[in-house]
JSON list of C-alpha atoms in Angstrom, two decimals:
[
{"chain": "P", "resi": 1, "resn": "ARG", "atom": "CA", "xyz": [-1.62, -4.39, 17.88]},
{"chain": "P", "resi": 2, "resn": "LYS", "atom": "CA", "xyz": [-1.33, -3.19, 14.67]},
{"chain": "P", "resi": 3, "resn": "GLU", "atom": "CA", "xyz": [1.26, -5.05, 12.96]},
{"chain": "P", "resi": 4, "resn": "VAL", "atom": "CA", "xyz": [3.15, -1.13, 11.39]},
{"chain": "P", "resi": 5, "resn": "GLU", "atom": "CA", "xyz": [2.43, 1.57, 14.28]},
{"chain": "P", "resi": 6, "resn": "GLN", "atom": "CA", "xyz": [3.92, 5.08, 12.50]},
{"chain": "P", "resi": 7, "resn": "ASP", "atom": "CA", "xyz": [2.90, 8.51, 14.17]},
{"chain": "P", "resi": 8, "resn": "PRO", "atom": "CA", "xyz": [0.95, 10.46, 11.24]},
{"chain": "P", "resi": 9, "resn": "GLY", "atom": "CA", "xyz": [2.64, 13.72, 11.71]},
{"chain": "P", "resi": 10, "resn": "PRO", "atom": "CA", "xyz": [1.78, 16.49, 9.75]},
{"chain": "P", "resi": 11, "resn": "PHE", "atom": "CA", "xyz": [5.69, 17.11, 9.74]},
{"chain": "P", "resi": 12, "resn": "ASN", "atom": "CA", "xyz": [6.23, 20.42, 8.55]},
{"chain": "P", "resi": 13, "resn": "VAL", "atom": "CA", "xyz": [9.54, 20.96, 7.25]},
{"chain": "P", "resi": 14, "resn": "PRO", "atom": "CA", "xyz": [11.65, 24.13, 6.19]},
{"chain": "P", "resi": 15, "resn": "GLU", "atom": "CA", "xyz": [13.15, 23.78, 2.64]},
{"chain": "P", "resi": 16, "resn": "GLY", "atom": "CA", "xyz": [16.79, 22.86, 3.14]},
{"chain": "P", "resi": 17, "resn": "ALA", "atom": "CA", "xyz": [16.38, 21.09, 6.26]},
{"chain": "P", "resi": 18, "resn": "THR", "atom": "CA", "xyz": [17.01, 17.68, 7.13]},
{"chain": "P", "resi": 19, "resn": "VAL", "atom": "CA", "xyz": [13.93, 15.23, 8.31]},
{"chain": "P", "resi": 20, "resn": "ALA", "atom": "CA", "xyz": [13.72, 12.41, 10.03]},
{"chain": "P", "resi": 21, "resn": "PHE", "atom": "CA", "xyz": [10.75, 9.51, 11.07]},
{"chain": "P", "resi": 22, "resn": "ASN", "atom": "CA", "xyz": [10.43, 6.72, 12.33]},
{"chain": "P", "resi": 23, "resn": "CYS", "atom": "CA", "xyz": [8.05, 3.14, 12.32]},
{"chain": "P", "resi": 24, "resn": "THR", "atom": "CA", "xyz": [8.09, 0.09, 14.25]},
{"chain": "P", "resi": 25, "resn": "TYR", "atom": "CA", "xyz": [6.43, -2.97, 13.44]},
{"chain": "P", "resi": 26, "resn": "SER", "atom": "CA", "xyz": [5.42, -6.17, 15.32]},
{"chain": "P", "resi": 27, "resn": "ASN", "atom": "CA", "xyz": [6.16, -9.46, 13.71]},
{"chain": "P", "resi": 28, "resn": "SER", "atom": "CA", "xyz": [10.04, -10.29, 14.67]},
{"chain": "P", "resi": 29, "resn": "ALA", "atom": "CA", "xyz": [10.42, -12.73, 11.85]},
{"chain": "P", "resi": 30, "resn": "SER", "atom": "CA", "xyz": [9.85, -10.35, 9.23]},
{"chain": "P", "resi": 31, "resn": "GLN", "atom": "CA", "xyz": [11.89, -9.70, 7.13]},
{"chain": "P", "resi": 32, "resn": "SER", "atom": "CA", "xyz": [11.41, -7.75, 4.04]},
{"chain": "P", "resi": 33, "resn": "PHE", "atom": "CA", "xyz": [10.81, -3.58, 4.64]},
{"chain": "P", "resi": 34, "resn": "PHE", "atom": "CA", "xyz": [10.42, -0.91, 2.34]},
{"chain": "P", "resi": 35, "resn": "TRP", "atom": "CA", "xyz": [9.36, 2.88, 2.72]},
{"chain": "P", "resi": 36, "resn": "TYR", "atom": "CA", "xyz": [6.98, 3.83, -0.33]},
{"chain": "P", "resi": 37, "resn": "ARG", "atom": "CA", "xyz": [6.13, 7.30, -0.79]},
{"chain": "P", "resi": 38, "resn": "GLN", "atom": "CA", "xyz": [2.41, 8.47, -1.66]},
{"chain": "P", "resi": 39, "resn": "ASP", "atom": "CA", "xyz": [1.12, 11.63, -2.76]},
{"chain": "P", "resi": 40, "resn": "CYS", "atom": "CA", "xyz": [-2.45, 13.04, -2.49]},
{"chain": "P", "resi": 41, "resn": "ARG", "atom": "CA", "xyz": [-4.82, 11.59, -4.25]},
{"chain": "P", "resi": 42, "resn": "LYS", "atom": "CA", "xyz": [-2.19, 8.69, -6.04]},
{"chain": "P", "resi": 43, "resn": "GLU", "atom": "CA", "xyz": [-1.50, 4.79, -5.66]},
{"chain": "P", "resi": 44, "resn": "PRO", "atom": "CA", "xyz": [1.69, 4.15, -2.81]},
{"chain": "P", "resi": 45, "resn": "LYS", "atom": "CA", "xyz": [5.44, 3.95, -5.11]},
{"chain": "P", "resi": 46, "resn": "LEU", "atom": "CA", "xyz": [8.18, 2.43, -4.04]},
{"chain": "P", "resi": 47, "resn": "LEU", "atom": "CA", "xyz": [10.63, 4.86, -2.67]},
{"chain": "P", "resi": 48, "resn": "MET", "atom": "CA", "xyz": [13.09, 1.89, -1.32]},
{"chain": "P", "resi": 49, "resn": "SER", "atom": "CA", "xyz": [14.09, -1.17, -0.20]},
{"chain": "P", "resi": 50, "resn": "VAL", "atom": "CA", "xyz": [15.63, -1.03, 3.81]},
{"chain": "P", "resi": 51, "resn": "TYR", "atom": "CA", "xyz": [18.47, -3.32, 4.25]},
{"chain": "P", "resi": 52, "resn": "SER", "atom": "CA", "xyz": [20.16, -4.53, 7.68]},
{"chain": "P", "resi": 53, "resn": "SER", "atom": "CA", "xyz": [23.32, -2.27, 7.17]},
{"chain": "P", "resi": 54, "resn": "GLY", "atom": "CA", "xyz": [21.64, 1.10, 5.96]},
{"chain": "P", "resi": 55, "resn": "ASN", "atom": "CA", "xyz": [21.06, 1.93, 2.91]},
{"chain": "P", "resi": 56, "resn": "GLU", "atom": "CA", "xyz": [21.34, 5.70, 0.90]},
{"chain": "P", "resi": 57, "resn": "ASP", "atom": "CA", "xyz": [19.81, 6.77, -2.38]},
{"chain": "P", "resi": 58, "resn": "GLY", "atom": "CA", "xyz": [20.64, 10.72, -2.78]},
{"chain": "P", "resi": 59, "resn": "ARG", "atom": "CA", "xyz": [19.07, 12.97, -0.03]},
{"chain": "P", "resi": 60, "resn": "PHE", "atom": "CA", "xyz": [17.08, 9.91, 1.32]},
{"chain": "P", "resi": 61, "resn": "THR", "atom": "CA", "xyz": [18.75, 7.50, 4.05]},
{"chain": "P", "resi": 62, "resn": "ALA", "atom": "CA", "xyz": [17.06, 4.47, 5.53]},
{"chain": "P", "resi": 63, "resn": "GLN", "atom": "CA", "xyz": [18.19, 2.25, 8.64]},
{"chain": "P", "resi": 64, "resn": "LEU", "atom": "CA", "xyz": [16.62, -0.59, 9.95]},
{"chain": "P", "resi": 65, "resn": "ASN", "atom": "CA", "xyz": [16.97, -1.42, 13.78]},
{"chain": "P", "resi": 66, "resn": "ARG", "atom": "CA", "xyz": [16.13, -5.34, 14.07]},
{"chain": "P", "resi": 67, "resn": "ALA", "atom": "CA", "xyz": [16.99, -5.42, 18.10]},
{"chain": "P", "resi": 68, "resn": "SER", "atom": "CA", "xyz": [14.18, -2.88, 18.77]},
{"chain": "P", "resi": 69, "resn": "GLN", "atom": "CA", "xyz": [11.95, -3.12, 15.34]},
{"chain": "P", "resi": 70, "resn": "TYR", "atom": "CA", "xyz": [11.93, 0.06, 14.28]},
{"chain": "P", "resi": 71, "resn": "ILE", "atom": "CA", "xyz": [12.90, 1.41, 10.92]},
{"chain": "P", "resi": 72, "resn": "SER", "atom": "CA", "xyz": [13.68, 5.08, 9.78]},
{"chain": "P", "resi": 73, "resn": "LEU", "atom": "CA", "xyz": [14.00, 7.48, 6.68]},
{"chain": "P", "resi": 74, "resn": "LEU", "atom": "CA", "xyz": [16.03, 10.40, 7.12]},
{"chain": "P", "resi": 75, "resn": "ILE", "atom": "CA", "xyz": [15.39, 13.43, 4.29]},
{"chain": "P", "resi": 76, "resn": "ARG", "atom": "CA", "xyz": [18.67, 15.95, 3.91]},
{"chain": "P", "resi": 77, "resn": "ASP", "atom": "CA", "xyz": [17.96, 19.24, 2.23]},
{"chain": "P", "resi": 78, "resn": "SER", "atom": "CA", "xyz": [14.53, 18.73, 1.86]},
{"chain": "P", "resi": 79, "resn": "LYS", "atom": "CA", "xyz": [12.85, 19.73, -1.55]},
{"chain": "P", "resi": 80, "resn": "LEU", "atom": "CA", "xyz": [9.17, 21.14, -2.21]},
{"chain": "P", "resi": 81, "resn": "SER", "atom": "CA", "xyz": [8.68, 18.12, -4.08]},
{"chain": "P", "resi": 82, "resn": "ASP", "atom": "CA", "xyz": [9.83, 16.17, -0.92]},
{"chain": "P", "resi": 83, "resn": "SER", "atom": "CA", "xyz": [6.28, 16.79, 0.27]},
{"chain": "P", "resi": 84, "resn": "ALA", "atom": "CA", "xyz": [3.64, 13.24, 0.09]},
{"chain": "P", "resi": 85, "resn": "THR", "atom": "CA", "xyz": [3.08, 10.71, 3.21]},
{"chain": "P", "resi": 86, "resn": "TYR", "atom": "CA", "xyz": [5.71, 8.24, 3.73]},
{"chain": "P", "resi": 87, "resn": "LEU", "atom": "CA", "xyz": [4.61, 4.96, 4.34]},
{"chain": "P", "resi": 88, "resn": "CYS", "atom": "CA", "xyz": [6.23, 2.34, 6.51]},
{"chain": "P", "resi": 89, "resn": "VAL", "atom": "CA", "xyz": [5.75, -1.41, 4.66]},
{"chain": "P", "resi": 90, "resn": "VAL", "atom": "CA", "xyz": [6.80, -5.18, 6.00]},
{"chain": "P", "resi": 91, "resn": "ILE", "atom": "CA", "xyz": [6.12, -8.52, 4.87]},
{"chain": "P", "resi": 92, "resn": "PRO", "atom": "CA", "xyz": [5.36, -10.40, 7.50]},
{"chain": "P", "resi": 93, "resn": "GLU", "atom": "CA", "xyz": [6.55, -13.61, 7.72]},
{"chain": "P", "resi": 94, "resn": "GLY", "atom": "CA", "xyz": [4.45, -15.91, 6.60]},
{"chain": "P", "resi": 95, "resn": "GLY", "atom": "CA", "xyz": [2.68, -13.30, 4.81]},
{"chain": "P", "resi": 96, "resn": "ASN", "atom": "CA", "xyz": [2.59, -14.41, 0.86]},
{"chain": "P", "resi": 97, "resn": "ASN", "atom": "CA", "xyz": [4.60, -11.35, 0.04]},
{"chain": "P", "resi": 98, "resn": "ARG", "atom": "CA", "xyz": [1.47, -9.11, 1.46]},
{"chain": "P", "resi": 99, "resn": "LEU", "atom": "CA", "xyz": [2.26, -6.16, 2.71]},
{"chain": "P", "resi": 100, "resn": "ALA", "atom": "CA", "xyz": [1.33, -4.45, 5.76]},
{"chain": "P", "resi": 101, "resn": "PHE", "atom": "CA", "xyz": [1.69, -0.09, 5.88]},
{"chain": "P", "resi": 102, "resn": "GLY", "atom": "CA", "xyz": [1.61, 1.85, 8.68]},
{"chain": "P", "resi": 103, "resn": "LYS", "atom": "CA", "xyz": [-0.01, 5.04, 8.11]},
{"chain": "P", "resi": 104, "resn": "GLY", "atom": "CA", "xyz": [2.13, 7.13, 6.77]},
{"chain": "P", "resi": 105, "resn": "ASN", "atom": "CA", "xyz": [4.22, 10.31, 8.33]},
{"chain": "P", "resi": 106, "resn": "GLN", "atom": "CA", "xyz": [2.77, 13.23, 6.36]},
{"chain": "P", "resi": 107, "resn": "VAL", "atom": "CA", "xyz": [6.28, 15.61, 5.07]},
{"chain": "P", "resi": 108, "resn": "VAL", "atom": "CA", "xyz": [5.12, 18.79, 3.93]},
{"chain": "P", "resi": 109, "resn": "VAL", "atom": "CA", "xyz": [8.38, 21.46, 2.77]},
{"chain": "P", "resi": 110, "resn": "ILE", "atom": "CA", "xyz": [7.23, 24.59, 3.32]},
{"chain": "P", "resi": 111, "resn": "PRO", "atom": "CA", "xyz": [9.18, 27.66, 1.20]},
{"chain": "H", "resi": 1, "resn": "GLY", "atom": "CA", "xyz": [5.06, -0.17, -20.37]},
{"chain": "H", "resi": 2, "resn": "ALA", "atom": "CA", "xyz": [1.71, 0.24, -19.13]},
{"chain": "H", "resi": 3, "resn": "GLY", "atom": "CA", "xyz": [1.72, 0.07, -15.55]},
{"chain": "H", "resi": 4, "resn": "VAL", "atom": "CA", "xyz": [-1.46, -1.34, -13.35]},
{"chain": "H", "resi": 5, "resn": "SER", "atom": "CA", "xyz": [-4.68, 0.17, -14.71]},
{"chain": "H", "resi": 6, "resn": "GLN", "atom": "CA", "xyz": [-8.03, 0.28, -12.40]},
{"chain": "H", "resi": 7, "resn": "SER", "atom": "CA", "xyz": [-11.41, 1.07, -13.89]},
{"chain": "H", "resi": 8, "resn": "PRO", "atom": "CA", "xyz": [-14.04, 3.03, -13.04]},
{"chain": "H", "resi": 9, "resn": "ARG", "atom": "CA", "xyz": [-11.65, 5.39, -11.26]},
{"chain": "H", "resi": 10, "resn": "TYR", "atom": "CA", "xyz": [-14.39, 6.74, -9.42]},
{"chain": "H", "resi": 11, "resn": "LYS", "atom": "CA", "xyz": [-17.57, 4.85, -8.40]},
{"chain": "H", "resi": 12, "resn": "VAL", "atom": "CA", "xyz": [-20.27, 6.13, -6.67]},
{"chain": "H", "resi": 13, "resn": "ALA", "atom": "CA", "xyz": [-22.69, 3.11, -5.24]},
{"chain": "H", "resi": 14, "resn": "LYS", "atom": "CA", "xyz": [-26.29, 3.18, -3.25]},
{"chain": "H", "resi": 15, "resn": "ARG", "atom": "CA", "xyz": [-26.20, 1.13, 0.27]},
{"chain": "H", "resi": 16, "resn": "GLY", "atom": "CA", "xyz": [-27.57, -2.54, -0.54]},
{"chain": "H", "resi": 17, "resn": "GLN", "atom": "CA", "xyz": [-25.74, -1.77, -3.83]},
{"chain": "H", "resi": 18, "resn": "ASP", "atom": "CA", "xyz": [-24.19, -4.64, -5.48]},
{"chain": "H", "resi": 19, "resn": "VAL", "atom": "CA", "xyz": [-20.13, -3.31, -7.34]},
{"chain": "H", "resi": 20, "resn": "ALA", "atom": "CA", "xyz": [-17.30, -4.55, -9.40]},
{"chain": "H", "resi": 21, "resn": "LEU", "atom": "CA", "xyz": [-13.88, -3.68, -9.39]},
{"chain": "H", "resi": 22, "resn": "ARG", "atom": "CA", "xyz": [-11.33, -4.01, -12.35]},
{"chain": "H", "resi": 23, "resn": "CYS", "atom": "CA", "xyz": [-7.93, -4.57, -12.51]},
{"chain": "H", "resi": 24, "resn": "ASP", "atom": "CA", "xyz": [-5.51, -4.70, -15.50]},
{"chain": "H", "resi": 25, "resn": "PRO", "atom": "CA", "xyz": [-1.94, -6.13, -13.96]},
{"chain": "H", "resi": 26, "resn": "ILE", "atom": "CA", "xyz": [1.08, -5.11, -15.73]},
{"chain": "H", "resi": 27, "resn": "SER", "atom": "CA", "xyz": [1.28, -7.75, -18.58]},
{"chain": "H", "resi": 28, "resn": "GLY", "atom": "CA", "xyz": [3.36, -10.85, -17.99]},
{"chain": "H", "resi": 29, "resn": "HIS", "atom": "CA", "xyz": [2.39, -10.31, -14.05]},
{"chain": "H", "resi": 30, "resn": "VAL", "atom": "CA", "xyz": [2.16, -13.73, -11.76]},
{"chain": "H", "resi": 31, "resn": "SER", "atom": "CA", "xyz": [1.04, -11.69, -8.86]},
{"chain": "H", "resi": 32, "resn": "LEU", "atom": "CA", "xyz": [-2.20, -9.68, -8.21]},
{"chain": "H", "resi": 33, "resn": "PHE", "atom": "CA", "xyz": [-2.92, -8.23, -4.90]},
{"chain": "H", "resi": 34, "resn": "TRP", "atom": "CA", "xyz": [-5.99, -5.96, -3.76]},
{"chain": "H", "resi": 35, "resn": "TYR", "atom": "CA", "xyz": [-5.52, -3.73, -1.10]},
{"chain": "H", "resi": 36, "resn": "GLN", "atom": "CA", "xyz": [-8.44, -1.13, 0.82]},
{"chain": "H", "resi": 37, "resn": "GLN", "atom": "CA", "xyz": [-6.94, 2.13, 1.65]},
{"chain": "H", "resi": 38, "resn": "ALA", "atom": "CA", "xyz": [-9.07, 4.44, 3.86]},
{"chain": "H", "resi": 39, "resn": "LEU", "atom": "CA", "xyz": [-8.91, 7.63, 4.26]},
{"chain": "H", "resi": 40, "resn": "GLY", "atom": "CA", "xyz": [-6.41, 8.51, 6.81]},
{"chain": "H", "resi": 41, "resn": "GLN", "atom": "CA", "xyz": [-5.19, 5.03, 6.57]},
{"chain": "H", "resi": 42, "resn": "GLY", "atom": "CA", "xyz": [-2.11, 2.72, 5.33]},
{"chain": "H", "resi": 43, "resn": "PRO", "atom": "CA", "xyz": [-3.21, 0.17, 2.75]},
{"chain": "H", "resi": 44, "resn": "GLU", "atom": "CA", "xyz": [-5.16, -2.68, 4.06]},
{"chain": "H", "resi": 45, "resn": "PHE", "atom": "CA", "xyz": [-4.22, -6.39, 2.33]},
{"chain": "H", "resi": 46, "resn": "LEU", "atom": "CA", "xyz": [-7.91, -7.72, 1.11]},
{"chain": "H", "resi": 47, "resn": "THR", "atom": "CA", "xyz": [-6.57, -10.91, -1.24]},
{"chain": "H", "resi": 48, "resn": "TYR", "atom": "CA", "xyz": [-3.40, -12.29, -3.73]},
{"chain": "H", "resi": 49, "resn": "PHE", "atom": "CA", "xyz": [-3.65, -14.28, -6.54]},
{"chain": "H", "resi": 50, "resn": "GLN", "atom": "CA", "xyz": [-0.43, -15.98, -8.16]},
{"chain": "H", "resi": 51, "resn": "ASN", "atom": "CA", "xyz": [-1.59, -16.28, -11.74]},
{"chain": "H", "resi": 52, "resn": "GLU", "atom": "CA", "xyz": [-5.50, -18.06, -11.04]},
{"chain": "H", "resi": 53, "resn": "ALA", "atom": "CA", "xyz": [-4.74, -19.38, -7.83]},
{"chain": "H", "resi": 54, "resn": "GLN", "atom": "CA", "xyz": [-6.25, -16.73, -4.91]},
{"chain": "H", "resi": 55, "resn": "LEU", "atom": "CA", "xyz": [-3.82, -17.90, -2.51]},
{"chain": "H", "resi": 56, "resn": "ASP", "atom": "CA", "xyz": [-4.87, -15.54, 0.47]},
{"chain": "H", "resi": 57, "resn": "LYS", "atom": "CA", "xyz": [-8.24, -13.99, 1.48]},
{"chain": "H", "resi": 58, "resn": "SER", "atom": "CA", "xyz": [-7.58, -13.44, 4.71]},
{"chain": "H", "resi": 59, "resn": "GLY", "atom": "CA", "xyz": [-7.54, -9.77, 4.36]},
{"chain": "H", "resi": 60, "resn": "LEU", "atom": "CA", "xyz": [-11.62, -9.98, 2.93]},
{"chain": "H", "resi": 61, "resn": "PRO", "atom": "CA", "xyz": [-13.17, -7.83, 5.78]},
{"chain": "H", "resi": 62, "resn": "SER", "atom": "CA", "xyz": [-16.35, -9.55, 4.87]},
{"chain": "H", "resi": 63, "resn": "ASP", "atom": "CA", "xyz": [-18.58, -12.72, 2.87]},
{"chain": "H", "resi": 64, "resn": "ARG", "atom": "CA", "xyz": [-19.99, -9.43, 0.72]},
{"chain": "H", "resi": 65, "resn": "PHE", "atom": "CA", "xyz": [-16.39, -9.28, -0.87]},
{"chain": "H", "resi": 66, "resn": "PHE", "atom": "CA", "xyz": [-14.75, -11.23, -4.21]},
{"chain": "H", "resi": 67, "resn": "ALA", "atom": "CA", "xyz": [-12.46, -11.44, -6.02]},
{"chain": "H", "resi": 68, "resn": "GLU", "atom": "CA", "xyz": [-11.46, -13.65, -8.71]},
{"chain": "H", "resi": 69, "resn": "ARG", "atom": "CA", "xyz": [-9.05, -13.73, -11.54]},
{"chain": "H", "resi": 70, "resn": "PRO", "atom": "CA", "xyz": [-10.08, -16.65, -13.91]},
{"chain": "H", "resi": 71, "resn": "GLU", "atom": "CA", "xyz": [-7.89, -16.64, -16.67]},
{"chain": "H", "resi": 72, "resn": "GLY", "atom": "CA", "xyz": [-4.90, -15.63, -14.07]},
{"chain": "H", "resi": 73, "resn": "SER", "atom": "CA", "xyz": [-4.31, -11.46, -16.07]},
{"chain": "H", "resi": 74, "resn": "VAL", "atom": "CA", "xyz": [-6.93, -9.30, -15.49]},
{"chain": "H", "resi": 75, "resn": "SER", "atom": "CA", "xyz": [-9.07, -9.35, -12.29]},
{"chain": "H", "resi": 76, "resn": "THR", "atom": "CA", "xyz": [-12.37, -8.28, -10.28]},
{"chain": "H", "resi": 77, "resn": "LEU", "atom": "CA", "xyz": [-12.95, -7.57, -6.89]},
{"chain": "H", "resi": 78, "resn": "LYS", "atom": "CA", "xyz": [-16.72, -7.49, -6.06]},
{"chain": "H", "resi": 79, "resn": "ILE", "atom": "CA", "xyz": [-18.61, -6.12, -3.24]},
{"chain": "H", "resi": 80, "resn": "GLN", "atom": "CA", "xyz": [-22.18, -7.10, -2.74]},
{"chain": "H", "resi": 81, "resn": "ARG", "atom": "CA", "xyz": [-24.75, -5.16, -0.85]},
{"chain": "H", "resi": 82, "resn": "THR", "atom": "CA", "xyz": [-22.55, -2.20, -0.81]},
{"chain": "H", "resi": 83, "resn": "GLN", "atom": "CA", "xyz": [-22.42, -0.58, 3.03]},
{"chain": "H", "resi": 84, "resn": "GLN", "atom": "CA", "xyz": [-21.07, 3.40, 4.07]},
{"chain": "H", "resi": 85, "resn": "GLU", "atom": "CA", "xyz": [-18.45, 1.46, 5.66]},
{"chain": "H", "resi": 86, "resn": "ASP", "atom": "CA", "xyz": [-16.86, 0.61, 2.52]},
{"chain": "H", "resi": 87, "resn": "SER", "atom": "CA", "xyz": [-16.41, 3.80, 1.34]},
{"chain": "H", "resi": 88, "resn": "ALA", "atom": "CA", "xyz": [-12.63, 3.58, 0.32]},
{"chain": "H", "resi": 89, "resn": "VAL", "atom": "CA", "xyz": [-10.19, 3.74, -1.83]},
{"chain": "H", "resi": 90, "resn": "TYR", "atom": "CA", "xyz": [-9.66, 0.14, -4.03]},
{"chain": "H", "resi": 91, "resn": "LEU", "atom": "CA", "xyz": [-5.65, -0.25, -4.74]},
{"chain": "H", "resi": 92, "resn": "CYS", "atom": "CA", "xyz": [-4.83, -3.24, -6.99]},
{"chain": "H", "resi": 93, "resn": "ALA", "atom": "CA", "xyz": [-0.25, -4.19, -6.99]},
{"chain": "H", "resi": 94, "resn": "SER", "atom": "CA", "xyz": [0.75, -6.39, -9.54]},
{"chain": "H", "resi": 95, "resn": "SER", "atom": "CA", "xyz": [4.45, -7.96, -9.12]},
{"chain": "H", "resi": 96, "resn": "LEU", "atom": "CA", "xyz": [6.39, -9.86, -11.79]},
{"chain": "H", "resi": 97, "resn": "GLY", "atom": "CA", "xyz": [7.06, -13.15, -9.73]},
{"chain": "H", "resi": 98, "resn": "GLY", "atom": "CA", "xyz": [5.67, -14.84, -6.54]},
{"chain": "H", "resi": 99, "resn": "SER", "atom": "CA", "xyz": [8.72, -13.91, -4.67]},
{"chain": "H", "resi": 100, "resn": "VAL", "atom": "CA", "xyz": [9.21, -11.75, -1.51]},
{"chain": "H", "resi": 101, "resn": "GLN", "atom": "CA", "xyz": [11.51, -9.51, -2.80]},
{"chain": "H", "resi": 102, "resn": "GLU", "atom": "CA", "xyz": [9.55, -7.94, -5.76]},
{"chain": "H", "resi": 103, "resn": "THR", "atom": "CA", "xyz": [8.31, -4.76, -6.13]},
{"chain": "H", "resi": 104, "resn": "GLN", "atom": "CA", "xyz": [4.48, -4.65, -6.48]},
{"chain": "H", "resi": 105, "resn": "TYR", "atom": "CA", "xyz": [3.61, -2.04, -8.97]},
{"chain": "H", "resi": 106, "resn": "PHE", "atom": "CA", "xyz": [-0.03, -0.16, -7.94]},
{"chain": "H", "resi": 107, "resn": "GLY", "atom": "CA", "xyz": [-2.74, 1.32, -10.12]},
{"chain": "H", "resi": 108, "resn": "PRO", "atom": "CA", "xyz": [-4.02, 4.82, -9.95]},
{"chain": "H", "resi": 109, "resn": "GLY", "atom": "CA", "xyz": [-7.18, 2.95, -7.40]},
{"chain": "H", "resi": 110, "resn": "THR", "atom": "CA", "xyz": [-10.97, 3.08, -7.73]},
{"chain": "H", "resi": 111, "resn": "ARG", "atom": "CA", "xyz": [-12.06, 5.35, -5.01]},
{"chain": "H", "resi": 112, "resn": "LEU", "atom": "CA", "xyz": [-15.73, 4.32, -3.80]},
{"chain": "H", "resi": 113, "resn": "LEU", "atom": "CA", "xyz": [-17.96, 6.52, -2.26]},
{"chain": "H", "resi": 114, "resn": "VAL", "atom": "CA", "xyz": [-21.30, 4.95, -0.38]},
{"chain": "H", "resi": 115, "resn": "LEU", "atom": "CA", "xyz": [-24.06, 6.48, 0.08]}
]
């Protein structure tokens, strides 16, 4: 079983709409969770960390559900520039700080 | 300041050739990671250095893969006798210290194609 599971999509989203997706992780002792953004043929960049209490950064909201071992990301008022792949990332316990990535959710915002 | 740099950006190799990929981390960053990203997949961990010490090489797929960071700064990932399944983007990342909460900054990657 992969450490992080994501439905890759693509998610075709009309401009201005809200899109939400999530991922599940297998290591229940994982302590750190992130969303990274990766543009086509570019490197991943940290979008936001995910905390147990949930957190918001502008139009982006991330939530963590430890009981069900899933992480979600919600994007409100989608912009064309939000088109990218969103990678769910976990640091497994005892993993020497290595990042475990999901496949990514590909988001395409349509005018 | 300068970010993580990698060279070459693109490499085409014939099957059986050896290749060497270089990573220059952000100056002063203690931790350095290598990841492999196949087409349509998320990056997969290969190996981790803290300064010059290779603390984790559990992700290296075979003994054809070797990484070093002899002076605790620049790192080289070497792949011997390349195979077609080695075709991927090889990403290097660095972080300032060794704690779990530190952000990893990625380089642009080396795109390797093995023919």
